Coordinates of C-alpha atoms in Angstrom, one line a residue:
Chain A
M417 CA -23.9 12.5 -14.7
N418 CA -21.1 11.7 -12.3
A419 CA -20.4 8.0 -12.2
T420 CA -20.5 6.2 -8.9
G421 CA -18.5 3.3 -10.2
S422 CA -15.0 4.5 -11.1
A423 CA -12.8 7.1 -9.5
A424 CA -12.6 10.4 -11.4
P425 CA -9.1 11.2 -12.8
M426 CA -7.8 14.4 -11.3
L427 CA -7.2 17.5 -13.4
P428 CA -3.7 19.1 -13.3
D429 CA -3.3 22.5 -11.8
G430 CA -3.4 25.6 -14.0
L431 CA -5.6 25.8 -17.1
V432 CA -7.4 22.8 -18.5
I433 CA -9.0 23.1 -21.9
V434 CA -11.0 20.4 -23.6
V435 CA -11.6 20.6 -27.3
K436 CA -12.4 18.5 -30.4
R437 CA -11.1 19.1 -33.9
E438 CA -14.7 18.7 -35.3
C439 CA -15.8 21.9 -33.5
E440 CA -15.3 25.1 -35.5
T441 CA -15.1 27.2 -32.4
C442 CA -12.3 25.0 -31.1
R443 CA -10.4 25.4 -34.3
M444 CA -11.1 29.2 -34.2
T445 CA -9.7 29.5 -30.7
A446 CA -6.6 27.3 -31.3
P447 CA -4.5 30.5 -31.6
V448 CA -5.8 31.6 -28.2
L449 CA -4.5 28.4 -26.7
E450 CA -1.1 29.3 -28.0
E451 CA -1.4 32.7 -26.3
L452 CA -2.3 30.9 -23.0
R453 CA 0.7 28.6 -23.3
R454 CA 2.9 31.7 -23.5
G455 CA 1.3 32.9 -20.2
P456 CA 2.3 32.2 -16.6
L457 CA 0.0 29.2 -15.9
P458 CA 0.6 25.6 -16.8
V459 CA -1.8 24.7 -19.7
T460 CA -3.1 21.2 -20.3
I461 CA -5.2 20.6 -23.4
Y462 CA -7.4 17.5 -23.9
T463 CA -8.6 16.6 -27.3
Q464 CA -11.6 14.4 -27.6
D465 CA -11.3 13.3 -31.2
D466 CA -8.1 13.9 -33.1
P467 CA -4.8 13.8 -31.2
S468 CA -3.0 15.9 -33.8
F469 CA -5.3 18.9 -33.0
P470 CA -4.5 21.5 -32.0
A471 CA -1.2 21.3 -33.9
G472 CA 2.0 22.2 -32.1
L473 CA 0.3 22.3 -28.7
S474 CA 1.0 18.7 -27.5
P475 CA -2.6 17.9 -26.6
I476 CA -3.5 14.8 -24.5
H477 CA -5.9 12.5 -26.3
D478 CA -9.0 11.9 -24.0
H479 CA -9.5 8.8 -26.1
D480 CA -11.8 6.9 -23.7
L481 CA -13.5 10.3 -22.7
A482 CA -12.7 9.6 -19.1
I483 CA -11.7 13.2 -18.5
S484 CA -14.6 14.6 -20.3
W485 CA -17.1 12.3 -18.6
H486 CA -15.9 12.7 -15.1
H487 CA -15.6 16.4 -15.3
D488 CA -19.0 17.0 -16.8
I489 CA -17.7 18.4 -20.1
E490 CA -20.9 19.2 -22.0
T491 CA -19.6 21.8 -24.4
V492 CA -16.3 22.2 -26.3
P493 CA -14.3 24.2 -25.9
T494 CA -14.4 24.3 -22.1
V495 CA -11.8 26.1 -20.1
I496 CA -11.3 25.2 -16.5
R497 CA -9.1 26.9 -13.9
V498 CA -7.7 24.4 -11.4
D499 CA -6.0 25.4 -8.1
N500 CA -4.6 22.8 -5.8
G501 CA -6.4 20.0 -7.5
H502 CA -9.8 21.8 -7.3
E503 CA -11.8 23.4 -10.1
V504 CA -12.3 27.1 -9.2
A505 CA -13.8 28.4 -12.5
R506 CA -15.0 27.2 -15.8
T507 CA -16.3 28.7 -19.0
V508 CA -17.7 27.0 -22.1
G509 CA -17.7 28.2 -25.8
W510 CA -15.7 31.3 -26.7
S511 CA -16.3 34.6 -25.0
R512 CA -13.3 36.9 -24.7
A513 CA -14.6 38.3 -21.4
E514 CA -15.2 34.9 -19.8
W515 CA -11.9 33.5 -21.0
E516 CA -10.0 36.5 -19.6
N517 CA -12.0 36.1 -16.4
V518 CA -11.2 32.4 -15.9
T519 CA -7.6 32.6 -17.0
G520 CA -6.7 35.9 -15.4
I521 CA -5.0 36.9 -18.7
T522 CA -6.2 39.9 -20.7
G523 CA -6.0 40.7 -24.4
L524 CA -6.9 37.2 -25.5
G525 CA -8.0 36.5 -29.1
T526 CA -8.1 40.2 -30.2
E527 CA -8.7 39.2 -33.9
L528 CA -11.6 36.9 -32.9
P529 CA -15.2 38.0 -32.5
V530 CA -16.4 38.8 -29.0
M531 CA -18.0 35.5 -28.6
R532 CA -19.0 32.3 -30.4
P533 CA -20.9 29.3 -29.0
G534 CA -19.2 26.0 -28.6
C535 CA -20.3 22.6 -29.8
G536 CA -21.6 19.5 -28.1
S537 CA -19.0 17.5 -26.2
M538 CA -18.5 14.0 -27.4
S539 CA -19.1 12.7 -23.9
V540 CA -22.8 13.9 -24.2
D541 CA -23.3 12.6 -27.7
P542 CA -26.5 10.5 -27.5
D543 CA -24.9 7.8 -29.7
L544 CA -22.1 7.4 -27.2
V545 CA -23.6 8.2 -23.8
D546 CA -25.0 4.7 -23.1
A547 CA -21.6 3.1 -23.6
L548 CA -19.8 5.7 -21.5
R549 CA -22.3 5.2 -18.7
V550 CA -21.5 1.6 -18.6
R551 CA -17.8 2.2 -19.0
F552 CA -17.5 4.6 -16.1
G553 CA -20.4 3.5 -13.9
G554 CA -21.1 -0.1 -14.8
S555 CA -19.2 -1.4 -11.9
A556 CA -21.8 0.2 -9.7
L557 CA -24.2 -2.6 -10.8
A558 CA -24.2 -5.5 -8.4
A559 CA -26.5 -7.9 -10.2
R560 CA -25.3 -11.2 -11.3
R561 CA -24.3 -11.1 -15.0
V562 CA -26.0 -13.8 -17.2
E563 CA -24.3 -14.5 -20.5
V564 CA -26.5 -15.4 -23.4
A565 CA -24.5 -17.3 -26.0
A566 CA -24.2 -15.7 -29.4
A567 CA -26.2 -18.5 -30.9
E568 CA -29.0 -17.9 -28.5
D569 CA -32.0 -15.7 -29.1
E570 CA -31.9 -13.5 -26.0
F571 CA -35.7 -13.1 -26.0
E572 CA -36.2 -16.9 -26.0
A573 CA -33.4 -17.2 -23.4
M574 CA -35.4 -14.9 -21.1
F575 CA -38.6 -17.0 -21.6
D576 CA -36.6 -20.1 -20.9
R577 CA -35.3 -18.7 -17.7
G578 CA -38.8 -17.9 -16.4
W579 CA -38.1 -14.1 -16.3
T580 CA -41.2 -13.1 -18.2
D581 CA -44.9 -12.7 -17.5
G582 CA -45.7 -14.7 -20.6
L583 CA -45.0 -11.8 -22.9
P584 CA -41.5 -11.0 -24.3
V585 CA -39.4 -8.7 -22.2
I586 CA -36.6 -6.2 -23.2
P587 CA -33.2 -7.7 -22.5
P588 CA -31.7 -5.9 -19.5
T589 CA -28.2 -5.1 -20.7
E590 CA -25.8 -3.0 -18.6
A591 CA -26.3 0.0 -20.9
R592 CA -30.1 -0.2 -20.7
V593 CA -30.1 -0.5 -16.9
M594 CA -27.6 2.3 -16.5
R595 CA -29.8 4.5 -18.6
M596 CA -32.9 3.5 -16.6
L597 CA -31.1 4.5 -13.4
T598 CA -30.8 8.1 -14.6
G599 CA -34.5 8.2 -13.9
T600 CA -33.9 8.4 -10.2
S601 CA -31.5 10.2 -7.9
R602 CA -31.4 7.3 -5.6
A603 CA -28.3 5.1 -5.5
P604 CA -28.5 1.7 -7.3
D605 CA -27.8 -0.1 -4.1
D606 CA -30.5 1.6 -2.1
V607 CA -32.9 -0.9 -0.6
V608 CA -36.4 -0.1 -1.5
A609 CA -38.5 -2.9 0.1
V610 CA -38.6 -6.5 1.2
V611 CA -40.5 -8.5 -1.3
P612 CA -42.6 -11.5 -0.4
P613 CA -43.0 -14.4 -0.7
D614 CA -39.3 -15.1 -0.7
L615 CA -38.8 -12.0 1.5
V616 CA -35.8 -10.7 -0.4
E617 CA -34.6 -7.1 -0.3
V618 CA -35.1 -5.3 -3.5
T619 CA -32.7 -2.5 -4.5
V620 CA -33.2 0.3 -6.9
E621 CA -30.9 -1.5 -9.3
K622 CA -33.1 -4.7 -9.3
I623 CA -36.2 -2.6 -9.8
A624 CA -34.5 -0.8 -12.7
I625 CA -33.6 -4.2 -14.3
N626 CA -37.2 -5.3 -14.2
A627 CA -38.3 -1.8 -15.4
V628 CA -36.1 -2.2 -18.4
M629 CA -37.6 -5.6 -19.1
A630 CA -41.1 -4.2 -18.8
G631 CA -40.3 -1.6 -21.4
C632 CA -40.3 1.5 -19.1
K633 CA -38.5 4.7 -19.9
P634 CA -36.2 6.2 -17.2
E635 CA -38.7 8.8 -16.3
Y636 CA -41.2 6.1 -15.2
L637 CA -38.8 4.6 -12.7
P638 CA -39.8 6.8 -9.7
W639 CA -43.4 5.6 -10.2
V640 CA -42.3 2.0 -10.3
I641 CA -40.2 2.4 -7.1
A642 CA -43.0 4.1 -5.3
A643 CA -45.5 1.4 -6.3
V644 CA -43.1 -1.3 -5.1
E645 CA -42.7 0.4 -1.8
A646 CA -46.5 0.8 -1.6
V647 CA -47.2 -2.9 -2.1
C648 CA -44.4 -4.5 -0.1
N649 CA -45.7 -3.9 3.4
D650 CA -48.1 -5.6 5.8
T651 CA -50.9 -3.1 5.1
F652 CA -51.1 -3.9 1.4
N653 CA -50.0 -7.4 2.0
I654 CA -48.7 -8.3 -1.5
H655 CA -48.1 -11.8 -0.3
G656 CA -51.8 -12.3 0.5
V657 CA -52.8 -10.6 -2.7
L658 CA -50.6 -12.9 -4.7
A659 CA -51.4 -16.1 -2.9
T660 CA -55.1 -15.8 -2.9
T661 CA -57.4 -17.9 -5.0
M662 CA -59.4 -14.7 -5.7
P663 CA -58.6 -12.9 -9.0
V664 CA -56.9 -9.8 -7.7
G665 CA -53.6 -8.1 -8.4
P666 CA -52.2 -4.7 -7.6
V667 CA -54.1 -1.9 -9.2
I668 CA -52.1 1.3 -9.3
V669 CA -53.9 4.6 -9.5
C670 CA -51.6 7.6 -10.2
S671 CA -52.2 11.3 -9.9
G672 CA -50.4 14.6 -10.1
P673 CA -48.7 16.7 -12.7
G674 CA -46.0 14.1 -13.0
T675 CA -48.5 11.7 -14.6
R676 CA -48.9 14.2 -17.4
A677 CA -45.2 14.9 -17.7
I678 CA -44.6 11.2 -18.5
G679 CA -47.6 10.9 -20.7
M680 CA -49.8 8.6 -18.7
N681 CA -53.4 8.1 -19.9
S682 CA -56.3 9.2 -17.7
G683 CA -58.8 9.5 -20.5
M684 CA -60.2 7.5 -23.3
N685 CA -59.5 3.8 -23.0
V686 CA -57.8 4.5 -19.7
F687 CA -57.8 0.8 -18.7
G688 CA -56.9 -0.5 -22.1
Q689 CA -54.1 -1.0 -24.5
G690 CA -51.8 1.6 -26.1
N691 CA -50.3 3.7 -23.5
R692 CA -46.7 2.9 -22.7
A693 CA -46.5 4.6 -19.3
N694 CA -49.7 3.0 -18.0
L695 CA -48.8 -0.5 -19.2
T696 CA -45.1 -0.6 -18.5
I697 CA -45.3 0.9 -15.0
G698 CA -47.9 -1.7 -14.0
R699 CA -45.9 -4.5 -15.7
A700 CA -42.7 -3.5 -14.0
V701 CA -44.3 -3.9 -10.6
Q702 CA -45.6 -7.3 -11.5
L703 CA -42.2 -8.4 -12.8
V704 CA -40.6 -7.3 -9.5
V705 CA -43.1 -9.4 -7.6
R706 CA -42.5 -12.3 -9.8
N707 CA -38.7 -12.1 -10.3
I708 CA -37.6 -10.7 -6.9
G709 CA -40.3 -12.0 -4.7
G710 CA -40.5 -15.3 -6.4
G711 CA -44.3 -15.1 -6.7
R712 CA -45.4 -17.2 -9.7
P713 CA -48.7 -18.7 -11.0
G714 CA -49.0 -22.3 -10.1
E715 CA -46.7 -21.9 -7.2
V716 CA -47.5 -19.2 -4.6
D717 CA -50.0 -17.6 -7.0
R718 CA -53.0 -19.8 -6.8
A719 CA -55.7 -17.7 -8.4
T720 CA -58.6 -19.7 -9.7
H721 CA -59.1 -17.4 -12.6
G722 CA -56.9 -14.4 -12.1
N723 CA -57.6 -11.5 -14.4
P724 CA -55.8 -9.9 -17.4
G725 CA -54.9 -6.9 -15.1
K726 CA -52.3 -9.2 -13.5
I727 CA -50.1 -8.5 -16.4
S728 CA -50.5 -4.8 -15.7
F729 CA -53.1 -2.5 -14.2
C730 CA -52.0 1.0 -13.8
F731 CA -53.6 4.2 -14.8
A732 CA -53.8 7.9 -14.1
E733 CA -56.7 9.7 -12.4
D734 CA -57.6 12.8 -14.4
D735 CA -57.0 15.1 -11.5
A736 CA -56.6 18.1 -13.8
H737 CA -60.2 17.9 -14.9
S738 CA -61.8 16.2 -11.9
P739 CA -64.4 18.1 -10.0
W740 CA -63.0 16.4 -6.9
T741 CA -59.8 16.1 -5.1
S742 CA -57.7 13.2 -6.3
L743 CA -57.9 9.8 -4.6
A744 CA -54.4 10.3 -3.2
E745 CA -55.2 13.7 -1.8
S746 CA -58.3 12.3 -0.2
R747 CA -56.0 9.8 1.5
G748 CA -53.6 12.4 2.7
A749 CA -51.2 13.1 -0.1
A750 CA -50.2 16.8 -0.4
K751 CA -52.3 18.8 -2.8
G752 CA -50.9 18.8 -6.3
S753 CA -48.2 16.3 -5.5
D754 CA -47.3 13.2 -7.5
A755 CA -48.7 10.2 -5.7
L756 CA -50.1 6.7 -6.3
T757 CA -52.5 4.5 -4.5
V758 CA -52.3 0.7 -4.8
F759 CA -55.5 -1.3 -4.4
P760 CA -55.9 -5.1 -4.5
G761 CA -58.3 -5.3 -7.4
E762 CA -59.9 -7.5 -10.1
G763 CA -60.7 -6.6 -13.6
P764 CA -63.1 -3.7 -14.1
R765 CA -66.8 -4.0 -14.6
C766 CA -68.9 -1.5 -16.6
V767 CA -71.7 0.5 -15.1
V768 CA -74.2 1.8 -17.6
D769 CA -76.5 4.7 -16.9
Q770 CA -77.4 6.7 -19.9
L771 CA -80.5 8.3 -18.6
A772 CA -79.8 9.7 -15.1
R773 CA -79.9 13.5 -15.0
D774 CA -79.7 14.0 -11.3
P775 CA -77.2 12.8 -8.8
E776 CA -79.7 10.9 -6.7
S777 CA -80.8 8.7 -9.6
L778 CA -77.2 8.1 -10.6
C779 CA -76.3 7.1 -7.1
N780 CA -79.2 4.7 -7.2
T781 CA -77.6 3.0 -10.2
F782 CA -74.2 2.9 -8.6
A783 CA -75.6 1.5 -5.4
A784 CA -77.5 -1.2 -7.3
C785 CA -74.5 -2.2 -9.2
L786 CA -72.2 -2.1 -6.2
R787 CA -74.7 -4.2 -4.3
T788 CA -73.8 -7.2 -6.5
L789 CA -70.0 -6.8 -6.0
H790 CA -68.7 -10.5 -5.7
N791 CA -72.1 -11.6 -4.5
P792 CA -75.3 -9.7 -3.5
K793 CA -75.2 -11.4 -0.2
S794 CA -71.6 -10.4 0.7
I795 CA -71.1 -7.4 3.0
L796 CA -68.2 -5.6 4.6
A797 CA -65.5 -8.1 3.5
F798 CA -64.6 -6.4 0.3
D799 CA -63.6 -2.9 -0.8
A800 CA -64.2 -1.4 -4.2
I801 CA -63.1 1.5 -6.4
L802 CA -65.8 3.3 -8.3
V803 CA -64.2 4.9 -11.4
V804 CA -66.6 7.6 -12.4
G805 CA -66.4 8.6 -16.0
P806 CA -66.5 12.3 -16.9
E807 CA -70.0 12.3 -18.2
H808 CA -71.3 10.8 -15.0
A809 CA -69.1 13.0 -12.9
R810 CA -70.6 16.1 -14.6
V811 CA -73.9 15.1 -13.1
F812 CA -72.4 15.4 -9.6
A813 CA -70.3 18.5 -10.4
E814 CA -73.4 20.3 -11.6
A815 CA -75.1 19.5 -8.3
G816 CA -72.1 20.6 -6.4
W817 CA -71.4 17.2 -4.8
N818 CA -67.9 16.7 -3.6
R819 CA -66.4 13.2 -3.4
E820 CA -67.4 12.8 0.3
K821 CA -71.0 13.6 -0.6
V822 CA -71.0 11.1 -3.4
V823 CA -69.6 8.4 -1.2
E824 CA -72.0 9.3 1.6
E825 CA -75.0 9.1 -0.7
I826 CA -74.0 5.8 -2.2
T827 CA -73.3 4.4 1.2
A828 CA -76.7 5.5 2.4
R829 CA -78.3 3.5 -0.4
L830 CA -76.2 0.4 0.6
Q831 CA -77.7 -0.2 4.0
I832 CA -79.1 -3.6 3.6
P833 CA -81.7 -5.5 5.7
G834 CA -80.2 -8.6 7.2
S835 CA -83.1 -10.6 6.1
E836 CA -81.9 -10.2 2.5
L837 CA -78.4 -11.2 3.4
V838 CA -78.7 -14.3 5.6
R839 CA -77.7 -17.6 4.2
G840 CA -80.4 -19.2 2.2
A841 CA -82.2 -16.0 1.6
N842 CA -83.4 -15.7 -2.1
G843 CA -82.4 -19.3 -2.5
I844 CA -78.7 -18.3 -2.4
A845 CA -76.6 -20.4 0.1
E846 CA -74.1 -17.6 0.6
G847 CA -74.7 -15.0 3.2
I848 CA -74.4 -14.0 6.8
P849 CA -75.4 -16.0 9.8
A850 CA -79.1 -16.3 10.5
H851 CA -78.9 -14.4 13.8
L852 CA -78.2 -11.2 11.9
K853 CA -81.6 -11.2 10.1
D854 CA -82.9 -8.2 11.9
A855 CA -79.8 -6.1 11.6
V856 CA -79.2 -3.5 8.9
L857 CA -75.7 -3.8 7.5
P858 CA -73.6 -1.8 5.0
K859 CA -72.2 -3.3 1.8
F860 CA -68.9 -1.6 2.5
R861 CA -66.8 -1.0 5.6
P862 CA -66.2 2.7 6.4
G863 CA -63.6 3.8 3.9
G864 CA -64.1 0.7 1.8
L865 CA -65.6 2.5 -1.2
L866 CA -63.0 4.6 -3.1
L867 CA -63.8 7.1 -5.8
V868 CA -61.7 7.8 -8.8
Y869 CA -62.3 10.1 -11.8
A870 CA -61.0 8.8 -15.0
G871 CA -62.1 7.9 -18.5
G872 CA -62.9 9.4 -21.9
G873 CA -65.1 12.4 -22.3
A874 CA -67.8 10.5 -24.3
G875 CA -69.9 7.8 -22.7
L876 CA -72.3 7.6 -19.8
F877 CA -70.4 4.9 -18.2
S878 CA -68.4 4.3 -15.0
A879 CA -66.6 1.2 -13.8
I880 CA -66.3 -0.8 -10.7
I881 CA -63.0 -2.4 -9.6
G882 CA -63.8 -5.0 -7.0
G883 CA -61.3 -5.7 -4.3
W884 CA -60.0 -8.5 -2.1
A885 CA -60.5 -9.2 1.5
N886 CA -59.9 -6.1 3.6
G887 CA -58.9 -5.8 7.2
D888 CA -55.9 -7.2 9.0
V889 CA -55.7 -10.6 7.3
G890 CA -56.5 -9.1 3.9
S891 CA -55.2 -6.1 2.2
Q892 CA -55.8 -2.4 2.5
P893 CA -55.0 0.3 0.0
V894 CA -51.8 2.2 0.5
T895 CA -51.0 5.7 -0.8
K896 CA -47.4 6.9 -1.5
E897 CA -45.9 10.1 -2.8
V898 CA -43.6 9.8 -5.8
T899 CA -40.3 11.5 -5.7
R900 CA -37.4 11.4 -8.1
Chain B
M799 CA -22.4 -13.0 -26.4
T800 CA -25.0 -10.7 -24.8
T801 CA -24.6 -9.9 -21.1
L802 CA -27.8 -9.4 -19.2
L803 CA -28.3 -8.4 -15.6
D804 CA -30.2 -10.9 -13.6
P805 CA -33.6 -9.6 -12.7
T806 CA -34.3 -12.2 -10.0
N807 CA -33.4 -12.4 -6.4
E808 CA -30.6 -14.7 -7.4
R809 CA -31.5 -17.2 -4.7
R810 CA -33.3 -19.6 -6.9
V811 CA -31.4 -21.9 -9.2
S812 CA -33.6 -21.0 -12.2
T813 CA -32.3 -24.1 -14.0
M814 CA -34.3 -26.9 -15.4
E815 CA -34.1 -30.3 -13.9
R816 CA -34.5 -33.6 -15.6
V817 CA -37.9 -35.1 -15.8
G818 CA -38.6 -38.5 -14.1
R819 CA -37.2 -41.5 -15.9
P820 CA -38.9 -44.9 -16.4
E821 CA -37.6 -48.1 -14.8
S822 CA -36.6 -49.6 -18.1
L823 CA -37.1 -49.2 -21.8
R824 CA -38.9 -52.5 -22.2
G825 CA -42.2 -51.9 -24.0
L826 CA -41.6 -48.2 -24.4
T827 CA -41.6 -46.3 -27.6
V828 CA -38.2 -44.8 -28.1
G829 CA -37.6 -42.1 -30.6
L830 CA -34.2 -41.9 -32.3
L831 CA -33.7 -38.4 -33.7
D832 CA -31.0 -38.2 -36.4
I833 CA -29.6 -34.7 -36.6
S834 CA -28.4 -35.4 -40.1
K835 CA -24.7 -35.2 -39.7
A836 CA -22.8 -37.7 -41.7
R837 CA -22.2 -41.2 -40.2
G838 CA -24.9 -40.6 -37.7
D839 CA -27.2 -43.0 -39.4
V840 CA -24.8 -45.9 -39.0
F841 CA -24.6 -45.1 -35.3
L842 CA -28.4 -44.9 -35.0
D843 CA -29.0 -48.1 -37.0
R844 CA -26.9 -50.0 -34.4
L845 CA -28.6 -48.3 -31.5
E846 CA -32.0 -49.3 -33.0
E847 CA -30.9 -52.9 -33.2
R848 CA -29.6 -52.9 -29.6
L849 CA -32.6 -51.0 -28.2
S850 CA -35.0 -53.4 -30.0
E851 CA -33.2 -56.3 -28.3
L852 CA -33.9 -54.6 -25.0
G853 CA -37.6 -54.7 -25.8
A854 CA -38.1 -51.1 -26.9
D855 CA -40.3 -50.1 -29.9
V856 CA -37.9 -47.9 -31.8
R857 CA -39.1 -45.1 -34.1
R858 CA -36.7 -43.1 -36.4
F859 CA -36.9 -39.4 -37.0
K860 CA -34.7 -37.1 -39.0
K861 CA -34.1 -33.4 -38.8
P862 CA -33.9 -31.5 -42.1
T863 CA -30.6 -30.0 -41.0
F864 CA -28.3 -30.1 -38.0
T865 CA -27.8 -26.4 -38.2
K866 CA -31.0 -25.5 -36.4
P867 CA -33.4 -27.0 -33.8
A868 CA -35.9 -29.4 -35.1
P869 CA -39.0 -27.9 -36.7
V870 CA -41.9 -27.5 -34.3
D871 CA -44.0 -30.1 -36.1
L872 CA -41.3 -32.7 -35.9
R873 CA -40.8 -32.1 -32.2
H874 CA -44.5 -32.3 -31.7
E875 CA -44.7 -35.5 -33.6
I876 CA -41.8 -37.0 -31.6
A877 CA -43.4 -35.9 -28.4
T878 CA -46.7 -37.4 -29.1
Q879 CA -45.4 -40.7 -30.3
C880 CA -42.4 -41.4 -28.0
Q881 CA -41.9 -41.9 -24.3
V882 CA -38.1 -41.5 -24.5
V883 CA -36.0 -39.7 -27.0
I884 CA -32.3 -40.1 -28.0
E885 CA -30.7 -37.6 -30.3
A886 CA -27.5 -38.3 -32.2
L887 CA -24.8 -37.7 -33.4
A888 CA -23.2 -34.3 -33.1
D889 CA -19.5 -33.9 -33.8
Chain C
M554 CA -29.2 -29.9 -27.4
H555 CA -32.0 -27.5 -28.0
D556 CA -34.2 -30.4 -29.2
I557 CA -33.6 -32.5 -26.0
V558 CA -34.2 -29.4 -23.8
D559 CA -37.5 -28.9 -25.6
I560 CA -38.4 -32.6 -25.3
E561 CA -37.7 -32.6 -21.6
R562 CA -39.8 -29.5 -21.2
R563 CA -42.6 -31.5 -22.7
G564 CA -42.1 -34.1 -19.9
I565 CA -40.3 -36.7 -21.9
P566 CA -36.9 -38.0 -20.9
G567 CA -34.2 -37.3 -23.4
V568 CA -30.5 -37.6 -24.0
F569 CA -28.2 -36.4 -26.8
V570 CA -25.2 -38.1 -28.0
A571 CA -22.2 -36.2 -29.3
S572 CA -18.5 -36.8 -29.9
A573 CA -16.0 -35.9 -27.3
E574 CA -15.3 -32.6 -29.2
F575 CA -18.4 -31.4 -27.7
V576 CA -17.7 -31.8 -24.0
T577 CA -16.9 -28.2 -23.2
A578 CA -19.4 -26.7 -25.7
A579 CA -22.1 -28.8 -24.2
D580 CA -21.2 -27.7 -20.7
A581 CA -21.5 -24.0 -21.7
Q582 CA -24.5 -24.5 -23.9
S583 CA -26.4 -26.4 -21.2
K584 CA -25.8 -23.6 -18.7
S585 CA -26.8 -20.8 -21.1
L586 CA -30.0 -22.7 -21.8
G587 CA -30.7 -22.9 -18.2
F588 CA -30.5 -26.7 -18.0
P589 CA -27.0 -27.5 -16.9
D590 CA -27.9 -31.1 -16.0
V591 CA -29.3 -32.1 -19.4
A592 CA -28.4 -35.7 -20.1
R593 CA -25.6 -36.2 -22.6
V594 CA -23.3 -39.1 -23.6
F595 CA -20.1 -38.7 -25.5
T596 CA -18.5 -41.0 -28.0
P597 CA -14.8 -40.9 -29.0
H598 CA -13.7 -38.4 -31.6
P599 CA -13.4 -38.4 -34.6
I600 CA -16.6 -39.5 -36.3
Q601 CA -16.3 -38.6 -39.9
D602 CA -13.6 -41.0 -40.9
R603 CA -14.7 -44.1 -39.0
T604 CA -15.7 -47.2 -40.8
D605 CA -19.2 -48.6 -40.4
D606 CA -17.8 -51.3 -38.0
E607 CA -16.1 -48.6 -35.9
M608 CA -19.3 -46.6 -35.8
R609 CA -21.2 -49.7 -34.7
A610 CA -18.6 -50.3 -32.0
Y611 CA -19.1 -46.7 -30.8
A612 CA -22.8 -47.4 -30.5
D613 CA -22.2 -50.6 -28.6
E614 CA -19.9 -48.8 -26.2
A615 CA -22.3 -45.9 -25.7
L616 CA -25.4 -48.0 -25.2
A617 CA -25.1 -48.6 -21.4
A618 CA -24.6 -44.9 -20.8
I619 CA -27.5 -43.9 -23.1
V620 CA -29.9 -46.3 -21.4
A621 CA -28.8 -45.1 -18.0
A622 CA -29.4 -41.5 -19.0
V623 CA -33.0 -42.2 -19.8
T624 CA -34.0 -44.8 -17.2
R625 CA -34.0 -44.9 -13.4
S626 CA -31.6 -47.8 -13.3

């Protein structure tokens, strides 16, 4: 709650009491303030609302709530003991014992009850907090201010300026951005990453601005920041992912208790509409790529078809119910931690198998469907995520197959004779050079098939999310832990 | 006045630039859009005469009110018929 | 000005004509619309009390600037 923008006004030595007339406890304890005034210590009284209260005690009106804000007054009355400019003790509400303790004066308020709780300070009033944050911390925001004339529709203005992904965005006012920044403990001017293609440093503040626009809540911000870090590096190669003619965009797979805390969806309709956290986190990352990195369709983004997931494609793995470790854990994240993995993916494709009762048969289906990823003749070049729905996962769980076993079994079924893969085979021009006709080649590179557990509890379906070119010139998935 | 924080990298001038212009107005369809403030019609009548002398094919359009942007249908109509547009006269 | 911004966005050259009263407003408005360079021509002010002959004279005086604003010449 302490502002980083403006300097905190110092408290005078002695006793400082903050009250508001509207608070019954403050009114009840007004006589005690008189007793304190008669004592040995200097007494300064700040009133938040009515400067005539408490009568006869010459209070100072904390009219702009600067004192209350900067000294974290959450309850009134608050009594603070200040020695040599430093706070040494504080108590909130009325408690005879506590007041005597803090003030060093005994026999206070003998006609009053032993204790009585205080009331909410005006400086934590939800209706006032946003404005206070801007007032006392707004100068910490470095972004250029853009004025939208009163006659302008701010939503149209943002479209006109090219700030949107084609859908309306929330206007990033100072108050909204300051509120968004409460979602992280990082400083607004902290540099998070360098964003291609313009290769610009992006700060926490700029990410927060785009997160506001996307419709995120402050508690989503750490996920957005982690995802931006995860995509802006040579391993993931967001520049390549953006610039390709293939349809891919960043797919963000989240896991950990934090996903549940912020209400992400890992179940029914996990890829679809309706869940704010899923949709706005993915969207915020795309807005950062667009607005900070400068990556736009028709310019650097040359996708032939693209896919609807390039607006947003972010979801949670159901690691609470999964029979397996989470994808993030399998890639090195600490057990039970909040983490995400970014993958260069296209839109999902459904896999139907409503009859398989044993894991071998189900793997046969998966292998047959995965075989056709991008083209039945293409091998090794592309990765994929297999999102196993709960009803399919149960087949594996009942057989005691962990994730490594599942991947191993599918991989074994995707060792393909070169003769089926060479150019021209099966009348398909695509394929591998003729000299490989006697080789046996895998569909996926080692580690190229990722497994995720997600989806609704009803439905014998899974999904495949096809990837982009892997390897050094392509993109590889990146896993990052998420911290506040 | 609403103040927004710039979400971009602030390097690009995110401003529009004028589209390409023709060499001359001769033979082009020029739309004159009257914003419907008083006296504008006299001004536009004279422009119509002078532009016709320059060889332009002048079409006249009128907004229902000067207080708001032209209706979408009218803008579309103007855009499909005209190669150049002159809007007048605000005061 | 909104109409001309919209017209230009459709790929058609446009210019709006206003009286000199509008110079600073046009400047501000064009910037807030994200199109500071939008073509505009100004006539003298006032307009409302001019006779027809005076209005026609305004049009004659503005013609060259108007044509220049929408052609390459």
